[in-house]
Coordinates of C-alpha atoms in Angstrom, one line a residue:
M50 CA 0.0 0.0 -0.2
G51 CA 1.3 3.6 -0.7
M52 CA 0.8 6.4 1.1
S53 CA 1.0 10.1 0.1
Q54 CA 1.5 13.7 0.8
G55 CA -1.6 15.5 -0.7
N56 CA -1.6 18.9 -1.1
A57 CA -5.1 19.3 -0.3
T58 CA -4.5 20.6 3.7
P59 CA -7.6 23.1 4.5
A60 CA -5.9 24.8 7.8
A61 CA -2.7 26.7 8.2
G62 CA -2.4 24.6 11.5
E63 CA -2.4 21.4 9.9
K64 CA 0.0 22.2 7.9
Q65 CA 3.0 22.6 10.2
K66 CA 3.0 19.0 10.9
P67 CA 5.3 16.4 9.4
A68 CA 5.0 14.4 6.8
Q69 CA 3.6 11.3 8.4
S70 CA 0.6 14.0 9.6
A71 CA -0.9 13.7 6.4
G72 CA -1.4 10.5 6.4
R73 CA 1.9 8.8 6.6
Q74 CA 2.3 6.2 9.5
P75 CA 5.5 7.1 11.7
A76 CA 6.7 3.2 10.5
S77 CA 7.0 4.0 6.9
V78 CA 8.6 7.3 7.6
R79 CA 11.1 5.2 9.4
V80 CA 11.6 2.3 7.0
V81 CA 12.6 5.6 4.5
L82 CA 14.9 6.7 6.7
F83 CA 16.5 3.6 7.1
A84 CA 17.1 3.1 3.5
L85 CA 18.5 6.9 3.4
M86 CA 20.7 6.2 6.7
I87 CA 22.5 3.4 5.0
A88 CA 23.3 5.3 1.8
M89 CA 24.7 7.8 4.2
L90 CA 26.5 5.3 5.9
L91 CA 28.0 4.1 2.4
A92 CA 30.1 7.3 2.3
M93 CA 30.4 8.4 5.6
L94 CA 32.2 5.1 6.4
D95 CA 34.4 5.0 3.5
N96 CA 35.8 8.1 4.7
M97 CA 36.2 6.7 7.8
I98 CA 37.8 3.4 6.6
V99 CA 40.2 5.2 4.1
G100 CA 41.0 7.9 6.9
T101 CA 42.7 5.0 9.6
A102 CA 44.2 2.9 6.3
M103 CA 45.9 5.9 5.0
P104 CA 49.6 5.6 6.7
T105 CA 49.6 1.9 5.3
I106 CA 48.3 3.0 1.7
V107 CA 51.0 5.7 1.2
G108 CA 53.7 3.3 2.9
E109 CA 53.1 0.7 0.0
L110 CA 52.6 2.9 -3.0
G111 CA 54.8 5.8 -2.1
G112 CA 54.9 9.2 -1.4
L113 CA 54.6 11.6 1.8
E114 CA 53.9 14.4 -0.5
H115 CA 50.7 12.5 -2.0
L116 CA 48.6 12.4 1.3
S117 CA 46.6 14.9 1.2
W118 CA 45.6 14.4 -2.5
V119 CA 44.5 10.8 -1.6
V120 CA 41.5 12.5 0.4
T121 CA 41.4 15.9 -1.4
A122 CA 41.0 14.3 -5.0
Y123 CA 37.9 12.8 -3.3
T124 CA 36.7 15.8 -1.4
L125 CA 37.3 18.2 -4.4
A126 CA 35.1 16.0 -6.6
T127 CA 32.4 15.9 -4.2
A128 CA 32.6 19.7 -3.8
A129 CA 32.4 20.3 -7.4
S130 CA 29.8 17.6 -8.5
T131 CA 27.3 18.4 -5.4
P132 CA 25.2 21.4 -6.9
I133 CA 24.9 19.6 -10.1
W134 CA 23.5 16.9 -8.2
G135 CA 21.4 18.5 -6.3
K136 CA 19.8 20.7 -9.5
L137 CA 19.5 17.4 -11.1
G138 CA 17.5 16.0 -8.5
D139 CA 15.0 19.4 -8.5
M140 CA 15.0 19.3 -12.3
Y141 CA 14.2 15.2 -12.5
G142 CA 13.2 14.0 -9.6
R143 CA 15.7 12.7 -6.9
K144 CA 15.2 8.8 -6.6
G145 CA 17.0 8.0 -10.4
V146 CA 19.6 10.4 -9.7
F147 CA 20.2 9.3 -6.0
L148 CA 20.5 6.2 -7.5
T149 CA 23.2 7.0 -10.2
S150 CA 24.9 8.6 -7.8
I151 CA 25.2 5.1 -5.5
V152 CA 26.2 3.2 -8.5
L153 CA 29.1 5.5 -9.2
F154 CA 30.4 5.5 -5.7
L155 CA 30.7 1.9 -5.9
I156 CA 32.3 1.8 -9.5
G157 CA 35.1 4.2 -8.0
S158 CA 35.3 1.7 -5.0
V159 CA 36.3 -1.3 -7.4
L160 CA 38.6 0.8 -9.1
S161 CA 40.1 2.4 -5.9
G162 CA 40.9 -1.4 -4.8
M163 CA 42.7 -2.3 -8.2
A164 CA 44.8 0.8 -8.2
Q165 CA 48.6 0.0 -8.8
D166 CA 49.7 3.5 -8.0
M167 CA 49.3 6.6 -6.4
G168 CA 48.4 8.5 -9.7
Q169 CA 45.9 5.9 -10.3
L170 CA 44.6 5.8 -6.3
I171 CA 44.2 9.3 -6.8
G172 CA 42.2 9.1 -9.8
F173 CA 39.8 6.8 -8.8
R174 CA 39.4 8.4 -5.6
A175 CA 37.6 11.6 -7.7
V176 CA 35.3 9.2 -9.1
Q177 CA 34.2 7.9 -6.1
G178 CA 34.0 11.7 -5.2
L179 CA 31.4 12.2 -8.2
G180 CA 29.2 9.5 -6.8
A181 CA 30.0 10.9 -3.0
G182 CA 28.8 14.0 -3.8
G183 CA 25.3 13.0 -4.8
L184 CA 24.9 10.8 -1.7
M185 CA 24.8 13.6 0.9
V186 CA 23.1 15.2 -1.0
G187 CA 20.3 13.4 -2.2
V188 CA 19.9 12.1 1.2
M189 CA 19.7 15.3 3.3
A190 CA 17.4 16.6 0.4
I191 CA 14.6 13.6 0.8
I192 CA 14.9 14.4 4.7
G193 CA 14.2 18.0 4.4
D194 CA 11.4 17.3 2.1
L195 CA 9.9 14.4 4.2
I196 CA 10.2 16.0 7.8
P197 CA 9.8 19.4 9.0
P198 CA 12.9 21.0 11.0
R199 CA 11.4 21.4 14.1
E200 CA 10.3 17.7 13.7
R201 CA 13.6 16.5 12.7
G202 CA 15.1 15.8 16.2
K203 CA 13.4 12.7 16.6
Y204 CA 14.7 11.2 13.9
Q205 CA 18.3 12.6 14.7
G206 CA 19.2 9.5 16.6
M207 CA 19.1 7.8 13.5
M208 CA 21.4 10.3 11.6
A209 CA 23.6 10.2 14.7
G210 CA 23.7 6.5 15.3
V211 CA 24.8 6.4 11.4
M212 CA 27.5 8.9 12.4
A213 CA 28.4 6.4 15.5
V214 CA 28.5 3.4 13.1
A215 CA 30.3 4.9 10.7
M216 CA 33.5 7.1 13.0
I217 CA 33.5 4.1 15.8
G218 CA 33.0 1.1 13.0
G219 CA 34.7 2.9 10.1
P220 CA 38.1 3.0 12.2
L221 CA 38.0 -0.2 13.7
V222 CA 36.8 -1.6 10.5
G223 CA 39.1 0.3 8.3
G224 CA 42.7 -0.8 11.0
T225 CA 41.2 -4.6 11.2
I226 CA 41.0 -4.7 7.1
T227 CA 44.4 -2.9 6.6
D228 CA 46.6 -5.1 9.3
H229 CA 44.7 -8.8 8.1
L230 CA 43.3 -8.3 4.7
G231 CA 45.2 -5.7 3.1
W232 CA 44.0 -1.9 2.1
R233 CA 42.7 -2.9 -1.2
W234 CA 39.8 -4.8 1.0
S235 CA 39.3 -0.8 2.4
F236 CA 37.7 0.2 -0.7
Y237 CA 36.3 -3.5 -2.0
I238 CA 33.9 -3.5 1.8
N239 CA 31.7 -0.7 0.3
L240 CA 30.2 -3.2 -2.4
P241 CA 28.2 -5.5 -0.2
L242 CA 27.0 -2.5 1.7
G243 CA 25.9 -0.5 -1.3
A244 CA 24.2 -3.4 -3.3
I245 CA 21.7 -3.1 0.4
A246 CA 21.5 0.4 -0.4
L247 CA 20.3 0.0 -4.1
V248 CA 17.9 -2.4 -3.3
M249 CA 16.6 -0.7 -0.2
I250 CA 15.9 2.6 -2.5
T251 CA 14.6 1.3 -5.2
T252 CA 12.1 -0.9 -3.5
V253 CA 11.3 1.3 -0.3
L254 CA 11.2 4.6 -1.8
H255 CA 9.0 5.9 -4.7
L256 CA 9.3 10.1 -5.9
P257 CA 7.9 11.2 -8.4
K258 CA 9.3 12.0 -12.0
K259 CA 9.8 15.0 -12.8
R260 CA 10.8 16.4 -16.4
S261 CA 12.3 19.7 -16.9
Q262 CA 13.0 21.6 -20.1
T263 CA 15.4 23.7 -18.3
R264 CA 19.2 23.6 -19.0
I265 CA 21.5 22.8 -16.4
D266 CA 24.3 25.3 -15.6
Y267 CA 27.1 24.1 -16.9
V268 CA 28.9 27.3 -17.5
G269 CA 28.6 28.1 -14.1
A270 CA 29.1 24.7 -12.6
A271 CA 32.7 24.6 -14.9
L272 CA 33.8 28.4 -13.5
L273 CA 32.9 26.9 -10.0
T274 CA 35.0 23.6 -10.5
I275 CA 38.0 25.7 -11.8
G276 CA 38.0 28.3 -9.4
I277 CA 37.5 25.9 -6.4
T278 CA 40.5 23.8 -8.5
A279 CA 42.9 26.7 -8.3
L280 CA 42.4 27.4 -5.0
V281 CA 43.0 23.9 -3.6
L282 CA 46.2 23.2 -5.8
I283 CA 47.4 27.1 -4.3
T284 CA 46.9 25.6 -0.7
T285 CA 48.5 22.0 -1.2
W286 CA 51.4 23.6 -3.7
G287 CA 52.2 26.9 -2.0
G288 CA 55.6 26.4 -0.1
T289 CA 56.1 22.7 -0.7
E290 CA 55.9 21.8 -4.5
Y291 CA 56.2 25.6 -5.3
D292 CA 57.5 28.9 -3.5
W293 CA 54.5 31.1 -2.6
L294 CA 55.6 34.3 -5.2
S295 CA 56.1 31.4 -7.9
G296 CA 54.3 32.0 -11.2
Q297 CA 52.6 29.2 -11.0
I298 CA 50.9 29.9 -7.4
I299 CA 50.2 33.5 -8.7
G300 CA 48.8 32.0 -12.0
L301 CA 46.7 29.5 -10.0
G302 CA 45.3 32.5 -7.6
I303 CA 44.5 34.9 -10.9
T304 CA 42.7 32.0 -12.4
G305 CA 40.8 31.4 -9.3
V306 CA 39.8 34.7 -8.5
I307 CA 38.5 35.0 -12.1
A308 CA 36.8 32.1 -12.4
L309 CA 35.0 32.8 -9.1
A310 CA 34.3 36.5 -10.3
A311 CA 32.8 35.0 -13.3
F312 CA 30.8 32.7 -11.9
V313 CA 29.0 35.3 -9.8
L314 CA 28.6 36.9 -12.7
V315 CA 26.7 33.9 -15.0
E316 CA 24.7 33.6 -11.8
R317 CA 22.9 36.2 -12.0
K318 CA 21.8 36.0 -15.1
V319 CA 21.0 32.4 -15.7
A320 CA 17.4 31.1 -15.7
E321 CA 18.5 28.2 -13.4
P322 CA 21.6 29.1 -11.6
V323 CA 23.5 25.9 -10.1
L324 CA 24.1 28.0 -6.9
P325 CA 21.1 30.4 -6.7
L326 CA 22.6 33.8 -5.2
H327 CA 19.2 34.3 -3.5
I328 CA 19.6 32.1 -0.8
F329 CA 22.2 34.1 0.6
R330 CA 20.5 36.8 1.4
N331 CA 19.0 35.3 4.1
G332 CA 21.6 36.0 7.4
N333 CA 21.1 32.6 9.2
F334 CA 21.7 30.8 5.8
S335 CA 25.8 32.9 5.0
L336 CA 26.7 32.5 8.6
I337 CA 25.6 29.0 8.9
T338 CA 27.8 28.2 5.9
V339 CA 30.7 29.4 7.3
I340 CA 30.2 27.7 10.5
G341 CA 29.7 24.3 8.1
F342 CA 33.0 25.1 6.1
L343 CA 34.7 25.2 9.4
V344 CA 33.1 21.8 10.6
G345 CA 34.2 20.2 7.3
F346 CA 37.8 21.9 7.7
V347 CA 38.0 20.6 11.1
M348 CA 36.5 17.2 11.2
F349 CA 38.5 16.3 7.5
G350 CA 42.0 17.5 9.4
S351 CA 41.6 15.7 12.4
M352 CA 40.7 12.1 11.2
T353 CA 43.1 12.7 8.8
F354 CA 46.3 13.2 10.9
L355 CA 45.1 12.3 14.3
P356 CA 45.7 8.4 13.3
L357 CA 48.9 9.5 11.9
F358 CA 50.1 10.8 15.1
Q359 CA 48.9 7.8 17.3
Q360 CA 50.5 5.2 14.9
T361 CA 53.7 7.0 14.6
V362 CA 54.4 8.8 18.4
Q363 CA 52.3 6.7 19.9
G364 CA 53.0 3.0 18.2
A365 CA 49.6 2.3 18.1
S366 CA 48.4 -0.1 15.2
A367 CA 46.0 0.5 12.7
T368 CA 43.1 -1.2 14.4
N369 CA 44.1 0.2 18.0
S370 CA 44.2 3.8 16.2
G371 CA 40.4 3.4 15.6
L372 CA 39.7 2.9 19.1
L373 CA 41.8 5.4 20.2
L374 CA 39.5 7.4 18.5
L375 CA 36.5 6.4 20.5
P376 CA 36.4 9.4 22.9
M377 CA 35.8 11.6 20.2
L378 CA 33.3 9.7 18.5
L379 CA 31.2 8.7 21.4
A380 CA 31.2 12.1 22.5
M381 CA 30.0 13.7 19.3
M382 CA 27.0 10.8 18.9
A383 CA 26.2 11.6 22.5
V384 CA 26.1 15.3 22.1
S385 CA 24.4 15.1 18.7
L386 CA 21.7 12.7 20.4
F387 CA 20.6 14.9 23.2
A388 CA 20.9 18.8 20.9
G389 CA 18.5 16.7 18.4
R390 CA 15.5 15.7 21.5
F391 CA 16.1 19.2 23.3
T392 CA 15.3 21.3 19.6
T393 CA 12.1 19.1 19.2
S394 CA 11.1 19.9 22.5
T395 CA 12.0 23.4 22.6
G396 CA 12.6 24.5 19.2
K397 CA 16.0 26.1 20.5
Y398 CA 19.0 26.0 18.5
K399 CA 21.3 28.8 18.8
I400 CA 23.1 28.0 21.7
F401 CA 24.3 24.7 20.4
V402 CA 25.8 26.6 17.5
V403 CA 27.5 28.8 19.9
V404 CA 28.8 25.9 22.5
G405 CA 29.4 24.1 19.6
G406 CA 31.9 26.6 17.8
G407 CA 33.6 27.2 21.3
L408 CA 34.2 23.4 22.1
I409 CA 35.9 22.7 18.6
T410 CA 38.2 25.8 19.6
A411 CA 39.5 24.2 23.0
G412 CA 39.4 20.9 21.6
L413 CA 42.0 21.9 18.8
A414 CA 43.4 24.2 20.7
L415 CA 44.3 21.2 23.8
L416 CA 45.3 19.0 20.7
S417 CA 47.8 21.2 20.0
L418 CA 50.0 20.5 23.2
M419 CA 50.4 17.0 22.4
D420 CA 53.6 15.9 22.2
T421 CA 56.0 12.6 22.3
D422 CA 55.3 12.5 26.0
T423 CA 51.5 12.7 25.2
T424 CA 49.6 9.4 26.9
R425 CA 46.9 8.2 25.4
F426 CA 44.7 8.7 28.0
T427 CA 45.6 12.5 27.7
S428 CA 45.0 12.8 24.0
G429 CA 41.5 10.9 24.6
A430 CA 40.2 13.7 26.7
Y431 CA 41.3 16.3 24.5
M432 CA 39.4 14.4 21.4
A433 CA 36.2 14.5 23.4
V434 CA 36.0 18.0 23.8
L435 CA 36.4 18.3 20.0
G436 CA 34.1 16.0 19.5
A437 CA 31.3 17.4 21.6
G438 CA 31.7 20.4 19.8
M439 CA 31.2 18.5 16.4
G440 CA 28.5 16.6 17.8
F441 CA 26.6 20.4 18.7
L442 CA 27.2 21.5 15.0
M443 CA 26.7 18.3 12.8
Q444 CA 23.7 18.5 12.4
T445 CA 22.1 21.4 13.3
T446 CA 24.3 23.6 11.1
M447 CA 22.2 21.6 7.9
L448 CA 19.1 22.0 10.2
I449 CA 19.8 26.0 9.8
A450 CA 20.7 25.7 6.7
Q451 CA 17.2 23.7 5.5
N452 CA 15.1 26.1 7.9
S453 CA 16.4 29.3 6.1
V454 CA 15.5 28.7 2.4
E455 CA 12.1 28.3 1.1
M456 CA 10.9 24.5 0.2
K457 CA 10.8 25.2 -3.6
D458 CA 14.9 25.9 -2.9
M459 CA 15.7 22.4 -0.6
G460 CA 17.3 20.6 -3.0
V461 CA 19.6 23.8 -4.2
G462 CA 19.7 24.8 -0.2
S463 CA 21.0 21.4 1.1
S464 CA 23.3 20.5 -1.6
S465 CA 24.8 24.2 -1.1
A466 CA 25.1 23.7 3.0
T467 CA 27.0 20.3 1.9
L468 CA 29.1 21.9 -0.6
F469 CA 30.1 24.5 1.5
R470 CA 31.1 21.8 4.2
T471 CA 32.8 19.5 1.6
I472 CA 35.1 22.6 0.2
G473 CA 36.0 23.0 4.2
G474 CA 37.2 19.9 4.1
S475 CA 39.0 19.9 1.3
F476 CA 40.9 23.0 2.3
G477 CA 41.5 21.4 5.7
V478 CA 42.8 18.4 4.3
A479 CA 45.0 20.5 1.7
I480 CA 46.3 23.2 4.3
F481 CA 47.1 20.9 7.2
G482 CA 48.9 18.5 4.8
A483 CA 50.9 21.4 3.6
I484 CA 51.6 22.7 7.0
F485 CA 52.4 19.0 8.2
T486 CA 54.5 18.0 5.1
H487 CA 56.5 21.4 5.6
Q488 CA 57.2 21.0 9.5
V489 CA 58.0 17.5 9.2
Q490 CA 60.7 17.7 6.4
T491 CA 62.1 21.1 8.4
T492 CA 62.6 19.1 11.8
M493 CA 63.9 16.2 10.2
A494 CA 66.5 18.1 8.5
E495 CA 67.0 19.8 11.6
R496 CA 67.8 16.8 13.5
V497 CA 69.8 14.5 11.0
G498 CA 70.6 16.8 7.8
K499 CA 70.6 14.8 4.6
A500 CA 69.1 11.6 5.9
G501 CA 65.9 13.3 6.8
E502 CA 65.5 15.2 3.6
K503 CA 66.1 11.2 2.0
L504 CA 63.5 9.9 4.3
T505 CA 61.0 12.5 4.0
G506 CA 61.4 12.9 0.2
G507 CA 59.8 9.3 -0.3
G508 CA 57.0 7.7 1.6
A509 CA 58.2 4.4 3.3
Q510 CA 58.2 5.6 6.3
M511 CA 54.7 6.5 6.4
D512 CA 54.4 2.4 7.0
P513 CA 54.0 1.9 10.8
K514 CA 56.1 -1.4 10.1
R515 CA 58.7 0.1 8.2
L516 CA 58.9 2.6 11.0
N517 CA 60.0 0.1 13.7
E518 CA 62.9 -1.2 11.3
L519 CA 64.8 2.1 11.7
P520 CA 67.7 3.2 13.7
P521 CA 66.7 4.6 17.0
M522 CA 68.1 8.0 16.4
I523 CA 66.0 8.2 13.0
K524 CA 63.0 6.6 14.6
D525 CA 63.5 9.6 17.5
A526 CA 64.2 12.3 15.2
Y527 CA 61.1 11.1 12.9
D528 CA 58.5 10.9 16.3
H529 CA 59.7 14.2 17.1
A530 CA 59.2 15.7 13.6
V531 CA 55.1 14.0 13.4
A532 CA 54.7 15.7 16.9
T533 CA 55.5 19.2 15.8
G534 CA 53.5 18.7 12.4
T535 CA 50.8 17.6 14.0
H536 CA 51.1 20.3 17.1
H537 CA 50.8 23.1 13.9
V538 CA 47.9 21.6 12.4
F539 CA 46.1 22.0 15.3
L540 CA 47.1 25.2 16.6
W541 CA 46.5 26.8 13.0
G542 CA 43.1 24.9 13.3
A543 CA 42.5 26.3 16.6
V544 CA 43.2 30.0 15.0
V545 CA 40.8 29.2 12.2
S546 CA 38.2 28.2 14.3
I547 CA 37.6 31.3 16.6
I548 CA 36.0 32.1 13.3
G549 CA 32.9 30.3 13.4
F550 CA 33.0 30.6 17.0
A551 CA 32.4 34.2 16.5
A552 CA 29.6 33.7 13.5
A553 CA 28.1 31.6 15.8
W554 CA 26.9 34.6 17.9
F555 CA 25.1 35.9 15.1
V556 CA 22.9 33.1 14.5
K557 CA 19.0 34.4 14.6
E558 CA 16.6 32.0 16.3
V559 CA 14.0 31.7 13.7
P560 CA 11.3 29.7 14.9
L561 CA 11.8 26.1 13.3
R562 CA 9.0 25.1 10.6
G563 CA 6.7 22.2 11.8
G564 CA 6.6 23.5 15.5
P565 CA 4.0 26.2 16.9
A566 CA 5.7 29.2 16.3
S567 CA 6.8 28.7 12.9
R568 CA 5.8 31.2 10.7
P569 CA 2.5 31.1 8.1
E570 CA 4.8 30.8 4.9
G571 CA 6.7 28.2 6.5
E572 CA 4.0 26.4 7.9
N573 CA 2.8 25.1 4.4
A574 CA 6.0 24.8 2.6
P575 CA 6.1 21.3 3.0
Q576 CA 2.6 20.5 1.3
E577 CA 3.2 22.7 -1.6
Q578 CA 5.8 19.6 -2.8
A579 CA 4.5 16.8 -5.4
P580 CA 3.3 13.7 -3.5
V581 CA 6.0 11.1 -2.0
E582 CA 5.0 8.1 -1.8
V583 CA 6.6 5.3 0.4
A584 CA 6.4 1.8 0.6
A585 CA 4.0 0.5 4.0
V586 CA 6.1 -1.6 6.5

């Protein structure tokens, strides 16, 4: 039996309720959300698994200088494709577009597992990233269509559960796979989960098909991609591959500025812009995109370089380094659950943005204090502070973003918020990677001279097993180099996160749609959408 969200609802007061109030049973909503959470798990689990296995991957394929690009290629492709996926979903229907993104992600996973060198791995990770862009924005947009912001906290436990499984189980699974099966299975493990997601989405979720005669803004998408790519290359190559004042870096800077300026001009004139500029006229939306950018910046950076510190300096195996992240991940899950329930019952959310921004800054500052003598208990306590900050912000930022746009802009609003978080991750890994690599190379050169330069110019030193084979003096020098690199990474992260903390104070607590204090234009928004059918349970 199918259940529909009708368009004929007589009273405004009735429109403020979530989708199930229009005739859908809560169990039907849950089964749809369960299918969507599996798809979200597909993308999130991959990041966590690969992040934990990264030292071994880079150690086998070689090249410390390529460490950031394995993640940056993925996140950059995700960022570039996210607006297009969102617009395609709005124009042609979300289900077919969503399923296509899952298939593309799985193709990229298979190819990444078959990679024979770093160049191939980076390229295939980009294919994965293209699919991941559609996964994340598809899940968020569909949830935004189904459940008003005020009621979403009831289901935030499912989202927090997915994060817990991905962020706690991901490092553990990634470490176990790396230690016992080999890093290639870190990619192949996506296949069975992807098959389940495909079957669930195909059979459970029935969205209306759409046909649009409007052309996609390919020019705008191309300009945005060029601009983002140029900026990321500057942050990746500046001071490492090329001097900051070199022709290559200056040329990339000029290219990025011109591309982004042209992008703004194009978006102001086209009928269906890939990134409508009018949504940024809303103060809350603009502020929350800045904060979301910083959340991505911090999350991707910390999840990339914390395992490196734990495996190199603290001597943890790939499996144990995943377990050592538990304090951060459990704190994130617990805080996210609390914030969701509190928001649903009270409609209040600004306090979480402010407190989350403050905790992230404090957590990064504490992590910057780590050195070769830092115990696992101490680093775990620092990570718990950071995790609590991210827990307050992860779901709250998306909730505010979706509540700040009209329902007709739900797709582009979700994709824009996702885009800026993804760009933040790309910038975070690129900038942190450049800082880390520079500090490691500098410290090694200072401590062991030419031997240090030769060691950090390869990549074998990133393999924890081969690290133990180094002479004690060289290994001690490298431990200090990694500790120095992570110190600078988190110190600069703390400095940047102060911007997000300051921005949080300016967020206005606008009533959430679906609650008793909702504004009329927000209350009836969900009912303006085309009927959405959900397979009965």
